[in-house]
Amino acid sequence: MKMQLGNRLLTVLRATTILGVGLAGLSAAEAASLKLMFQGDPYEVKIITETAKKFEVANPGTTVELINTPHDAYNEKVGAAVSAGALPDIMELDAPFLANYVWSGFLQPIAPYIDKALLDDMTASNISQGTYPVDKQLYATALVDSTVALYGSRKQLTELGIRIPTSVDDAWTKEEFLGALDKLAAAGVKWPIDLFRAYGTKTEWITYAYEPILVSMGCDVIDRTSWKATGTLDGATCVEAAKLLQGLVQKGWVVPQSAGGNQFYAEGRPAGLAWGGHWFYAEAKAQMGDDVVVMPLPKFGEKSASPNGTWIYAITKTASDPALAGKFLSFMLQDPEYRAAYAEHAGFPGIKSFAAASPLYAPGGAMAVAFEQASKSAVPRPPHPAYPTITLAFQQAMNNIFDGADAQEELSKAAKKIDADIEDNEGYAPFGQAN
Amino acid sequence: MSISQVPAANGRRRSALWGGRAQEITMLLPALALIAIFLLLPFLSSFRIALTNERLIPRPVPPRFVGLGNFQQILTDHDFWRALWNVVRFTLMVLPVQCGFALAIALLLNQKLPFRNFFRGLFFLPAITSMVVVCVIWATLFQYPTGPFNQIVGFLSFGLVQPIDWLGDPSWSMPAIVLLSAWQAYGFQMIVYLAGLQGISESLYEAAELDGANRWQRFWHVTMPSLRQTHIFVLIITTIQAFKLFTQVNILTQGGPRGTTDTLVHYMFTAGFVDQRLGLASAVAILLFFIVLIVSLVQRFVVRDRQ
C-alpha cells in the first residue's frame, strides 16, 4: 500500500517535471519579456500601458510586463525586490536616489543601449539628473524634468506696485521677496505665501523645494566635495536660511500644513504667492486663467538656484536583455502620443525637441521663465549614496524648524545623523576620497 | 460495566489515551509549524539582526556585528524617549475616552430598543471601516481654518474662539489623534461590553430593584462588578493596541508638529523603511515588545483577582 502510493507519487512528480521543463523550453524559445517597474499619475499609467502595447505590436514575440507601484511606498518596494532577487529589467526611480542605487550595484550605464539621437536631445539638467558622479556615466533618462517657480496674480501684484520679474537674471533679491510679502500682508492678504507645507514629509518636497534657498545663500545640506554635513548644514549660513523661513511662518505669513494645497486659487485667494512645482501651473491656470503669472525663484544670495530632478528610467544590472530594454526606452521616449500625453499635463521638458514642441515652455510661453531655470540655475540634490538619509534628516529638521524648534539645534542634529550614516557605511567608498 | 472488565478496559484506555495524545499532537503540528515559521523565527531573527548594522537593501558594505550599539543609540536618543512618552500620553487619553464611549453605547444598545440590531450594526460601522479611509475623512473635518470642526467651534462660541489648527498645533495634535482613534476603534470594545452585559443575569437586577435600588445604584452595584472580567480584558487589549499606534500618525501628521505625535511604531518604521536601518529598527521592535509585555504584566498584577 505504502509502496504503491510512493510509486504513484514518483510517477506524478516525474510527469510534472518533464512537463515543466518542456514548458520552460517553449517559453524561452518563443518570447522575450521585459519587466518594467514604475509609478505615476493615472494619465501616466494609461499612456505607458498604451505605449507598451504598441511596442509589443511593433516587435512580435516581445512582451512588456508592467509593475505599477505606489508612489509613497516605492523605495520600500525596491528594497523588497532586491532582497528577493526580483528586480525588473527597467525601473523608474526618483532622480536623487540614483547615486544610492548605482553605488549599491543595481543599475548599469544606459548610453550603449539608447538611440544616439535621443541622448543628444537631452537637456543639460536631464543629463545631470541621470549621471553618476563617480564614473560620469549616464545611468538613466526620461522625457521630463521638473522645477519650482513662484506664482502670483498679475492683477494683485500690479495693484500693489510689486515688480514682476521676467527672467532668471532679474529675479527678485531676498529684500525684494521679503518686501513683496510685507506689502501683501499689509494689503490684508491672509497668507502672503504658500510654501506647500501640505505635501508633508512623506514626499521629497522639503529637500526638493527648499534646498535651493540654502544653495542660493551659499551653503548646502552637505559639502559636495568632502561629503560631510557637519560644518555645512549646521553652519551659520544654513542656520540663517532656516531662520529666515521660520520667521515667515512665525509671522503667520505661510499657509499652514493642514490648510491644503489650493489656497492660492481657492475662493477669495487666501494665499498671495505660491512656491509651487511646475505641475502647479495647470491647476492654478484652470482656476485663475491668464491672471496667473510665473516668476523665477528669488535670488537669496550671490547666485540663483532652483530645483531639478524627477522620476527617470534606468536599466538594472540584472536585466536579461539590456539591448531590448534600451530599445523599449528609446521607443517610448520618442513616441509622439507618449509625448502628447505629457505635453497635455504641462510636463516639464527634459528633451530639447520636446521643449520645442511645448508652446507653454517655449520663449514667450507662460512657463518660459521656469524652463529658463533648468539651464541657468538648476542644482541637483546631492548625488551621493547617503541621499535617503540626507533627505530624511533634513526634512525632519526643517519641518521642526517651521513648527518653531531651534534652528541651530535641529540642523546640528540632522548633520550628525547624516555623518553617522556615512561613517556607518565606511564612507560609501569611492565617495569622499579626493576625486 | 462489570468489575471484572476493569483491568482490560484500563489497559485499552491507556493505549487509547496515548493514541489520543499522539493524535492531538499530530493535529497541532501544522498550526505549530505555521506559528514557528511566521512568528517565532522572525522574532528570533530580529534579535540577530538587532545586533548588526544590517540594511533594508543589501549594499556593497557587508553588515557588521555591532553588539548592543543599536540599543545604546536608541536609549540615548531623545526622540525615542519622546516617542515613548507620546505613546503613554496617547494611551492615558484614549483608554478612558474609548472604553467609556464603548461602554456607554453598549449600555444604550442593550436596552429593548426598536431596530436594536440595525443600530448595533450602525454603531459598529466605524470599526469595520479602513483606518486609512477614516483618516482621510477626518483630515477634512480637522481642516484649518474652515473645516467642519472649526465651523462648529466658531458657531458654538459665537465666533469668539479662533479656529484651531487641530493637527498643526503641538498642544492639539495628540488630542485630535485621540478623538479620531477612539471614534474609529470603539466598536470592538463595544461588542465585548455588549457580550458582557448579555451575560449578567436578569435576576440580579430584579433583586436589586426589590431592595429599592434606583437606576444609578443598579448600574454601580450590579452592572459594574459583573463586568469586572470584561473590564480587565478590554483594558489590556486597548492598552496593547494603543501602544501600537501608527496608521493615524503616519497618514495625518507624520509624527509632527515638532514630534508631538511621533510614536514608537512610527519611530521604528522611519528607522527601518525610510532610513533603511534594519538593525536599528529591529532593536526598536524588541524594545517595544518588552515595553508592551511589562505594561501588560503590571496591569495583570494590578487588576488580579484577590480572592
XYZ file of C-alpha atoms in Angstrom:
742
model
C 0.000 0.000 0.000
C 2.666 2.453 1.055
C 4.979 1.372 -1.762
C 2.254 1.805 -4.278
C 1.468 5.282 -3.060
C 5.157 6.194 -3.207
C 5.473 4.926 -6.724
C 2.400 6.723 -7.808
C 3.725 9.952 -6.304
C 7.033 9.480 -8.089
C 5.282 8.954 -11.398
C 3.266 12.112 -10.921
C 6.399 14.029 -9.954
C 8.276 12.759 -12.966
C 5.440 13.677 -15.261
C 5.174 17.202 -13.908
C 8.918 17.723 -14.093
C 9.001 16.700 -17.734
C 6.020 18.913 -18.411
C 7.617 21.840 -16.583
C 10.920 21.528 -18.388
C 9.052 21.288 -21.657
C 7.041 24.434 -20.930
C 10.096 26.388 -19.829
C 11.875 25.403 -23.022
C 8.894 26.536 -25.041
C 8.587 29.931 -23.396
C 12.288 30.676 -23.693
C 12.266 29.942 -27.375
C 9.042 31.746 -28.028
C 9.221 35.161 -26.371
C 11.464 37.756 -24.848
C 9.856 39.538 -21.938
C 10.619 42.887 -20.375
C 9.617 43.741 -16.823
C 9.131 47.426 -16.080
C 8.524 48.832 -12.604
C 7.125 52.353 -12.451
C 4.846 54.781 -10.620
C 2.816 57.734 -11.769
C -0.387 59.690 -12.026
C -3.368 57.991 -13.699
C -2.623 59.593 -17.077
C 0.949 58.314 -16.927
C -0.180 54.775 -16.122
C -2.570 54.940 -19.066
C -0.079 56.233 -21.613
C 2.719 53.876 -20.504
C 0.337 50.922 -20.813
C -0.663 52.011 -24.316
C 2.938 52.603 -25.390
C 3.937 49.157 -24.121
C 1.149 47.577 -26.183
C 2.360 49.448 -29.271
C 5.898 48.231 -28.674
C 4.654 44.634 -28.449
C 2.886 45.036 -31.788
C 5.980 46.549 -33.414
C 8.204 43.789 -32.005
C 6.355 40.482 -32.361
C 7.363 37.944 -29.757
C 8.199 40.557 -27.112
C 6.003 41.051 -24.079
C 6.262 44.020 -21.742
C 5.116 43.319 -18.203
C 4.246 46.490 -16.278
C 4.561 46.624 -12.495
C 2.740 49.708 -11.252
C 3.985 50.561 -7.739
C 2.501 53.142 -5.365
C 4.498 56.357 -5.171
C 4.653 56.568 -1.377
C 5.992 53.044 -0.930
C 8.261 52.929 -3.961
C 11.619 52.747 -2.211
C 10.366 50.069 0.167
C 9.238 48.051 -2.852
C 12.656 48.424 -4.468
C 14.204 47.118 -1.260
C 11.847 44.156 -1.245
C 12.581 43.385 -4.904
C 16.336 43.498 -4.297
C 16.078 41.238 -1.257
C 14.009 38.764 -3.257
C 16.396 38.945 -6.228
C 13.438 40.045 -8.337
C 14.457 43.397 -9.780
C 12.718 44.216 -13.059
C 14.645 44.867 -16.303
C 13.730 48.545 -16.378
C 12.943 50.538 -13.286
C 11.772 54.039 -12.711
C 13.415 55.869 -9.829
C 13.418 59.285 -8.234
C 16.498 61.072 -9.550
C 18.223 61.884 -6.221
C 18.184 58.183 -5.309
C 20.231 57.306 -8.412
C 23.594 57.510 -6.639
C 22.370 55.164 -3.901
C 21.100 52.611 -6.423
C 24.192 52.737 -8.636
C 26.527 52.503 -5.648
C 24.514 49.536 -4.364
C 25.092 47.856 -7.724
C 21.534 47.708 -9.047
C 21.952 49.644 -12.294
C 24.117 49.698 -15.407
C 25.127 52.543 -17.757
C 22.481 53.018 -20.434
C 24.253 55.039 -23.139
C 25.219 51.946 -25.194
C 21.580 50.866 -25.428
C 19.760 54.144 -26.138
C 19.365 55.803 -29.545
C 22.187 58.279 -30.065
C 19.742 60.894 -31.370
C 17.782 60.707 -28.137
C 20.905 61.028 -25.987
C 21.967 64.133 -27.889
C 18.492 65.544 -27.429
C 18.604 65.517 -23.588
C 18.792 68.871 -21.797
C 21.798 69.554 -19.570
C 19.623 69.319 -16.469
C 18.225 65.962 -17.597
C 21.743 64.632 -18.225
C 22.851 65.815 -14.789
C 19.971 64.061 -13.037
C 20.821 60.753 -14.752
C 24.606 60.887 -14.287
C 26.529 59.028 -11.569
C 29.256 61.405 -10.386
C 31.917 58.748 -9.758
C 32.282 57.417 -13.299
C 30.435 60.304 -15.037
C 28.311 57.738 -16.898
C 24.645 58.145 -17.761
C 22.514 55.614 -15.868
C 19.005 56.901 -16.519
C 16.931 59.028 -18.847
C 13.426 60.453 -19.115
C 11.269 62.686 -21.256
C 10.687 65.151 -18.481
C 12.427 67.058 -15.736
C 10.981 69.399 -13.140
C 11.362 72.748 -11.457
C 9.755 75.019 -8.896
C 8.617 78.552 -9.699
C 6.997 81.430 -7.903
C 3.386 82.037 -8.906
C 1.430 85.210 -8.351
C -1.650 87.072 -9.509
C -0.736 89.629 -12.168
C -3.611 91.868 -11.130
C -2.772 91.799 -7.418
C 0.958 92.385 -7.910
C 0.360 95.279 -10.314
C -2.134 96.899 -7.959
C 0.336 96.739 -5.082
C 3.129 98.065 -7.285
C 5.248 94.927 -6.951
C 7.705 94.404 -9.800
C 7.143 91.259 -11.880
C 10.487 89.749 -12.962
C 10.554 88.205 -16.435
C 13.787 86.226 -16.476
C 16.170 84.394 -14.155
C 18.600 87.285 -14.481
C 16.239 89.852 -12.988
C 14.751 87.621 -10.325
C 13.810 89.216 -7.020
C 16.548 89.641 -4.451
C 15.948 88.434 -0.914
C 14.987 92.001 0.113
C 12.552 92.365 -2.779
C 10.987 88.994 -1.947
C 10.504 89.883 1.722
C 9.265 93.339 0.688
C 6.655 91.788 -1.580
C 5.444 89.553 1.251
C 5.297 92.597 3.508
C 3.175 94.518 1.004
C 0.843 91.568 0.561
C 0.458 91.196 4.309
C -0.181 94.930 4.704
C -2.830 94.726 1.984
C -4.706 92.236 4.141
C -3.817 89.023 2.330
C -4.444 86.142 4.754
C -1.232 84.269 3.898
C 1.270 86.123 1.694
C 2.857 82.841 0.538
C 2.087 79.151 0.146
C 5.212 77.032 0.525
C 3.129 73.863 0.103
C 3.742 72.529 3.559
C 0.652 70.420 2.813
C 2.888 67.959 0.934
C 4.199 66.890 4.350
C 7.388 64.935 4.925
C 6.441 61.739 3.107
C 7.366 63.197 -0.249
C 10.651 64.715 -1.380
C 9.147 68.197 -1.278
C 11.064 69.827 1.563
C 14.525 68.911 0.284
C 13.495 69.429 -3.324
C 11.870 72.833 -2.942
C 13.886 74.472 -0.159
C 17.460 73.214 -0.636
C 17.924 75.765 -3.468
C 17.347 78.514 -0.890
C 20.347 77.218 1.060
C 22.425 76.910 -2.111
C 21.458 80.401 -3.224
C 22.554 81.792 0.136
C 25.857 79.966 -0.201
C 25.582 76.766 1.838
C 24.140 73.285 1.319
C 22.748 70.232 3.095
C 26.146 68.575 2.683
C 29.561 69.658 1.420
C 29.759 68.173 -2.069
C 33.489 67.586 -2.115
C 34.317 66.324 1.365
C 30.822 64.786 1.751
C 30.500 65.970 5.310
C 27.347 67.630 6.606
C 28.791 68.925 9.866
C 30.279 72.358 9.269
C 27.973 72.947 6.280
C 24.391 72.111 7.174
C 24.870 73.347 10.740
C 26.960 76.345 9.696
C 25.929 79.971 10.186
C 24.633 80.434 6.625
C 22.272 77.465 6.685
C 21.039 78.415 10.146
C 20.348 81.912 8.831
C 18.415 80.458 5.873
C 16.385 78.192 8.140
C 15.652 81.104 10.479
C 14.502 83.212 7.539
C 11.910 80.583 6.600
C 10.968 80.045 10.236
C 10.432 83.801 10.568
C 7.910 83.755 7.725
C 5.970 81.004 9.475
C 6.079 82.781 12.830
C 4.737 85.977 11.275
C 1.768 83.895 10.150
C 2.657 84.515 6.511
C 2.863 80.884 5.393
C -0.105 78.633 4.612
C -0.123 76.033 7.426
C 0.336 72.346 6.673
C -3.263 71.438 7.415
C -4.845 74.067 5.160
C -4.286 72.053 1.979
C -2.539 72.970 -1.255
C -5.180 75.042 -3.007
C -5.110 78.292 -1.026
C -3.510 80.202 -3.918
C -6.547 79.917 -6.164
C -9.274 78.994 -3.655
C -12.220 81.362 -3.283
C -11.060 84.759 -2.047
C -7.425 83.792 -2.835
C -6.206 83.414 0.780
C -2.587 82.940 -0.392
C -0.834 85.725 -2.320
C 2.153 83.899 -3.816
C 2.800 80.199 -4.365
C 6.202 78.481 -4.222
C 4.998 75.605 -6.379
C 6.219 72.850 -8.675
C 5.825 73.238 -12.431
C 2.792 70.927 -12.224
C 1.001 73.549 -10.126
C 0.668 75.857 -13.150
C -2.014 73.698 -14.793
C -4.024 73.671 -11.550
C -3.798 77.424 -10.988
C -4.440 78.269 -14.635
C -7.636 76.220 -14.633
C -8.968 78.377 -11.777
C -7.474 81.798 -12.496
C -6.938 81.859 -16.262
C -4.434 84.382 -17.549
C -4.150 86.152 -14.220
C -1.524 83.581 -13.128
C 1.966 84.930 -13.595
C 5.049 82.692 -13.368
C 8.205 84.162 -11.870
C 11.698 82.767 -11.245
C 12.649 81.761 -7.708
C 14.202 84.693 -5.822
C 17.959 85.124 -5.618
C 18.690 84.952 -1.884
C 22.434 85.433 -2.138
C 25.160 85.629 -4.757
C 23.675 83.147 -7.204
C 20.309 81.892 -8.369
C 19.352 78.318 -7.578
C 16.348 76.182 -8.481
C 15.481 72.506 -8.062
C 15.522 69.863 -10.763
C 15.063 66.119 -10.978
C 12.090 63.875 -11.451
C 11.266 60.195 -11.953
C 13.641 58.710 -14.514
C 14.139 55.318 -16.191
C 17.141 53.069 -15.630
C 18.164 49.596 -16.802
C 19.011 47.204 -13.978
C 22.226 45.229 -13.781
C 20.248 42.003 -13.773
C 18.300 42.851 -16.952
C 18.066 39.728 -19.110
C 18.430 41.708 -22.332
C 19.701 45.275 -21.792
C 19.653 45.986 -25.542
C 15.950 45.196 -25.693
C 15.344 47.330 -22.583
C 17.158 50.221 -24.249
C 15.173 49.684 -27.416
C 11.929 49.960 -25.459
C 13.026 53.143 -23.660
C 14.108 54.741 -26.962
C 10.770 53.744 -28.457
C 8.726 55.115 -25.558
C 10.521 58.428 -25.143
C 10.244 59.187 -28.866
C 6.641 58.055 -29.246
C 4.511 61.045 -30.371
C 1.458 60.018 -28.358
C 3.535 59.474 -25.214
C 4.907 62.984 -25.625
C 1.464 64.421 -26.343
C 0.133 62.990 -23.067
C 2.919 64.693 -21.104
C 2.546 67.943 -23.042
C -1.137 67.971 -22.164
C -0.260 67.788 -18.460
C 2.322 70.592 -18.664
C 5.221 68.113 -18.491
C 8.489 69.957 -17.901
C 10.729 69.107 -20.864
C 13.920 67.128 -20.341
C 14.324 66.626 -24.108
C 15.105 69.588 -26.376
C 12.826 68.561 -29.245
C 10.002 68.039 -26.752
C 10.645 71.532 -25.379
C 10.485 72.978 -28.894
C 7.097 71.327 -29.308
C 5.765 72.620 -25.967
C 4.411 76.144 -26.524
C 3.973 76.528 -22.769
C 7.747 76.380 -22.212
C 8.899 77.971 -25.484
C 10.062 81.605 -25.487
C 7.016 83.765 -24.884
C 5.160 80.857 -23.260
C 3.673 81.258 -19.807
C 6.258 78.876 -18.290
C 9.267 80.117 -20.279
C 10.855 81.506 -17.126
C 10.510 78.167 -15.393
C 12.205 76.468 -18.332
C 14.977 79.047 -18.329
C 15.798 77.983 -14.764
C 16.695 74.468 -15.985
C 19.678 75.790 -17.930
C 20.595 78.770 -15.749
C 20.084 77.893 -12.116
C 19.146 74.227 -11.655
C 21.023 72.482 -8.849
C 20.568 68.718 -8.492
C 20.101 67.358 -4.990
C 23.354 65.859 -3.635
C 24.230 62.875 -5.865
C 25.517 60.705 -3.029
C 24.593 57.165 -1.867
C 23.672 58.540 1.561
C 20.843 60.532 -0.025
C 17.981 58.572 1.594
C 19.414 59.513 4.996
C 20.293 63.059 3.938
C 16.773 63.848 2.803
C 15.144 62.213 5.820
C 17.301 64.097 8.301
C 16.921 67.421 6.503
C 13.159 67.128 6.086
C 12.627 66.273 9.750
C 14.818 69.168 10.830
C 13.177 71.708 8.512
C 9.707 70.595 9.469
C 10.523 71.004 13.160
C 12.078 74.401 12.474
C 8.920 75.520 10.663
C 6.979 74.392 13.703
C 9.113 76.586 15.951
C 12.057 74.416 17.031
C 15.535 75.926 17.434
C 17.192 76.116 14.008
C 20.767 75.588 15.160
C 19.853 72.630 17.339
C 17.795 70.873 14.668
C 20.335 71.368 11.872
C 23.181 70.166 14.111
C 21.187 67.041 14.885
C 20.493 66.437 11.194
C 24.149 66.970 10.255
C 25.243 64.476 12.917
C 22.719 61.908 11.657
C 23.978 62.252 8.090
C 27.639 61.973 9.059
C 26.926 58.989 11.295
C 25.281 57.185 8.393
C 28.220 57.893 6.084
C 30.594 56.627 8.737
C 28.418 53.570 9.276
C 28.892 52.723 5.592
C 32.637 53.237 5.713
C 32.369 56.472 3.753
C 30.474 54.939 0.851
C 33.793 54.489 -0.967
C 34.680 55.613 -3.603
C 32.844 58.759 -2.425
C 34.592 61.134 -0.091
C 38.028 60.232 -1.410
C 39.677 63.088 -3.253
C 38.238 62.705 -6.710
C -19.845 -2.162 33.097
C -18.846 -5.024 35.454
C -15.849 -5.103 37.757
C -14.084 -7.974 36.009
C -13.707 -5.953 32.875
C -11.933 -3.081 34.514
C -8.235 -4.084 34.117
C -8.641 -4.869 30.467
C -10.523 -1.711 29.962
C -7.796 0.146 31.796
C -5.079 -1.192 29.507
C -7.140 -0.341 26.499
C -7.929 3.035 27.888
C -4.273 3.828 28.440
C -3.343 2.954 24.894
C -6.379 4.814 23.670
C -5.299 7.773 25.755
C -1.785 7.661 24.379
C -3.209 7.238 20.913
C -5.367 10.279 21.576
C -2.374 12.296 22.755
C -0.392 11.348 19.681
C -3.331 12.253 17.557
C -3.651 15.621 19.283
C -0.002 16.384 18.673
C -0.316 15.377 15.036
C -3.331 17.608 14.676
C -1.472 20.501 16.286
C 1.639 20.130 14.149
C 0.515 22.179 11.121
C -0.546 25.100 13.302
C 2.629 24.873 15.396
C 4.727 24.782 12.239
C 2.996 27.889 10.923
C 3.453 29.704 14.225
C 7.114 28.685 14.286
C 7.750 29.821 10.727
C 5.786 33.047 10.747
C 6.026 34.215 14.352
C 8.818 32.548 16.236
C 11.547 32.524 13.593
C 11.086 36.169 12.529
C 11.052 37.128 16.191
C 14.309 35.286 16.829
C 15.909 36.573 13.644
C 15.052 40.138 14.621
C 17.145 39.544 17.753
C 20.029 38.517 15.496
C 19.543 41.496 13.148
C 19.298 43.915 16.090
C 22.915 43.136 16.938
C 24.184 44.152 13.463
C 24.063 47.286 11.332
C 22.123 45.421 8.647
C 20.370 47.495 5.977
C 16.973 47.161 4.361
C 18.593 46.941 0.938
C 21.741 44.840 0.687
C 24.730 47.037 -0.093
C 28.377 46.622 -1.084
C 29.469 47.242 2.500
C 28.862 43.989 4.398
C 26.829 44.263 7.620
C 28.900 44.314 10.805
C 28.196 42.912 14.236
C 27.724 45.943 16.485
C 26.750 44.237 19.731
C 24.439 46.408 21.778
C 25.350 49.534 19.796
C 21.864 49.870 18.341
C 20.245 49.670 21.773
C 22.718 52.184 23.122
C 21.943 54.559 20.278
C 18.188 54.238 20.778
C 18.263 54.625 24.540
C 20.370 57.774 24.260
C 18.161 59.221 21.528
C 15.938 61.954 22.854
C 13.436 61.244 20.055
C 12.932 57.672 21.261
C 12.017 58.780 24.772
C 9.740 61.420 23.321
C 8.043 58.743 21.203
C 7.613 56.555 24.283
C 6.183 59.447 26.279
C 3.811 60.243 23.402
C 2.533 56.664 23.362
C 1.986 56.770 27.116
C 0.152 60.099 26.750
C -1.945 58.667 23.953
C -2.805 55.566 25.976
C -3.772 57.531 29.080
C -6.050 59.741 26.989
C -7.536 57.123 24.704
C -8.308 54.489 27.372
C -10.988 56.450 29.254
C -12.397 58.085 26.113
C -12.611 54.945 24.007
C -13.667 52.475 26.708
C -16.099 54.942 28.303
C -17.673 55.646 24.950
C -17.811 51.933 24.113
C -19.485 51.114 27.438
C -21.983 53.950 27.100
C -23.023 52.852 23.611
C -23.139 49.200 24.723
C -25.492 50.105 27.602
C -27.658 52.017 25.163
C -27.808 49.160 22.676
C -28.536 46.675 25.449
C -31.929 48.309 26.040
C -35.067 46.957 24.438
C -34.998 49.409 21.563
C -36.884 49.030 18.324
C -34.499 48.129 15.417
C -31.902 47.150 18.005
C -29.864 45.026 15.604
C -29.875 47.743 12.978
C -28.406 50.193 15.494
C -25.826 47.662 16.634
C -24.648 47.318 13.065
C -24.685 51.076 12.600
C -22.557 51.763 15.658
C -20.131 49.042 14.626
C -19.581 50.623 11.212
C -16.510 52.755 12.068
C -14.699 49.682 13.366
C -15.008 47.892 10.037
C -14.105 50.990 8.035
C -10.484 51.081 6.988
C -8.433 53.344 9.256
C -6.909 54.931 6.161
C -10.333 55.970 4.897
C -11.312 57.291 8.327
C -8.104 59.326 8.460
C -8.723 60.910 5.084
C -12.267 61.863 6.088
C -11.173 63.246 9.465
C -8.382 65.221 7.823
C -11.147 67.116 6.056
C -13.097 67.531 9.293
C -9.998 68.857 11.074
C -9.116 71.225 8.256
C -7.820 74.596 9.306
C -9.289 77.204 9.278
C -12.560 76.384 7.500
C -13.143 72.677 8.267
C -16.420 71.466 9.825
C -14.970 71.156 13.344
C -13.744 74.731 13.257
C -17.109 75.873 11.906
C -18.810 74.141 14.846
C -16.386 75.672 17.343
C -16.965 79.099 15.810
C -20.732 78.667 15.829
C -20.960 77.423 19.407
C -18.727 80.198 20.719
C -20.389 82.885 18.590
C -17.090 83.401 16.782
C -15.210 84.183 19.997
C -12.911 81.159 19.746
C -10.389 81.417 16.926
C -10.195 78.446 14.527
C -7.951 75.699 15.910
C -5.193 74.173 13.798
C -6.056 70.701 15.127
C -3.244 68.765 13.506
C -0.736 71.601 13.218
C -0.752 72.924 16.773
C 1.517 70.989 19.162
C -0.978 71.238 22.022
C -3.926 69.984 19.959
C -2.279 67.376 17.719
C -2.404 64.466 20.170
C -5.935 65.110 21.445
C -7.075 65.264 17.821
C -5.474 61.882 17.101
C -7.057 60.504 20.313
C -10.544 61.627 19.251
C -10.233 60.110 15.816
C -8.734 56.855 17.101
C -11.365 56.401 19.794
C -14.141 57.027 17.303
C -12.740 54.587 14.772
C -11.960 51.735 17.147
C -14.581 51.815 19.912
C -16.717 49.265 18.015
C -14.582 46.355 19.140
C -14.768 47.288 22.827
C -18.487 47.950 22.378
C -19.082 44.398 21.143
C -17.082 42.946 24.038
C -19.068 45.039 26.537
C -22.328 44.027 24.875
C -21.384 40.386 25.294
C -20.504 41.080 28.917
C -23.821 42.836 29.536
C -25.739 39.949 27.994
C -24.037 37.669 30.470
C -25.408 39.461 33.532
C -28.314 37.559 34.991
C -31.606 39.449 34.929
C -32.428 38.134 38.417
C -29.678 40.299 39.909
C -31.398 43.412 38.622
C -34.762 42.197 39.853
C -33.309 41.547 43.293
C -31.726 44.993 43.336
C -34.979 46.583 42.312
C -36.811 44.791 45.146
C -34.214 46.227 47.514
C -35.194 49.656 46.214
C -32.082 50.412 44.197
C -32.510 53.172 41.629
C -31.074 53.030 38.091
C -27.783 54.592 39.057
C -27.289 52.279 42.019
C -28.173 49.285 39.879
C -25.524 50.315 37.359
C -22.954 50.965 40.022
C -23.557 47.919 42.227
C -24.740 45.292 39.758
C -23.521 46.115 36.258
C -20.032 47.350 37.061
C -18.967 44.474 39.386
C -20.442 41.911 36.990
C -18.384 43.398 34.162
C -15.142 43.087 36.087
C -13.598 40.403 33.880
C -14.761 42.250 30.773
C -13.151 45.457 32.033
C -9.860 43.680 32.570
C -9.899 42.175 29.101
C -10.860 45.453 27.421
C -8.279 47.412 29.403
C -5.394 45.135 28.432
C -6.376 44.756 24.787
C -6.903 48.505 24.371
C -3.578 49.276 26.009
C -1.722 46.905 23.705
C -3.481 48.407 20.699
C -2.773 51.931 21.889
C 0.926 51.175 22.199
C 0.936 50.167 18.548
C -0.442 53.489 17.327
C 0.886 54.100 13.838
C -1.522 54.413 10.906
C -3.243 57.626 12.002
C 0.060 59.314 12.734
C 1.649 58.097 9.523
C -1.173 59.468 7.403
C -2.120 62.669 9.207
C 0.912 64.159 10.918
C 3.987 62.000 10.156
C 4.945 62.467 13.785
C 4.671 66.252 13.714
C 4.220 69.017 14.674
C 7.611 69.058 16.398
C 7.442 65.385 17.203
C 4.346 65.681 19.393
C 2.705 62.706 17.688
C 5.781 60.593 16.953
C 5.083 57.102 18.331
C 7.202 54.022 18.959
C 5.961 52.182 15.888
C 6.320 55.310 13.757
C 9.859 55.746 15.075
C 10.577 52.123 14.210
C 9.011 52.434 10.764
C 11.031 55.543 9.983
C 14.261 53.896 11.126
C 13.593 50.731 9.126
C 11.831 51.741 5.957
C 12.749 55.367 5.403
C 16.234 55.418 6.874
C 16.679 51.784 5.766
C 18.408 50.789 9.010
C 17.014 47.341 9.620
C 19.316 46.630 12.561
C 18.231 49.747 14.396
C 14.538 49.126 13.613
C 14.791 45.534 14.885
C 16.266 46.817 18.121
C 13.320 49.226 18.475
C 10.933 46.329 17.796
C 12.476 44.271 20.555
C 12.311 47.182 22.997
C 8.669 47.736 22.014
C 7.910 44.070 22.666
C 9.364 44.220 26.163
C 7.675 47.539 26.943
C 4.264 46.185 25.974
C 4.964 42.939 27.837
C 5.899 44.796 31.021
C 2.895 47.107 30.808
C 0.562 44.127 30.312
C 2.115 42.210 33.212
C 1.818 45.227 35.506
C -1.816 45.623 34.508
C -2.499 41.928 35.139
C -0.891 42.253 38.531
C -2.819 45.388 39.490
C -6.230 44.071 38.461
C -5.650 40.441 39.532
C -8.433 38.698 41.404
C -7.689 38.965 45.092
C -9.939 36.062 46.012
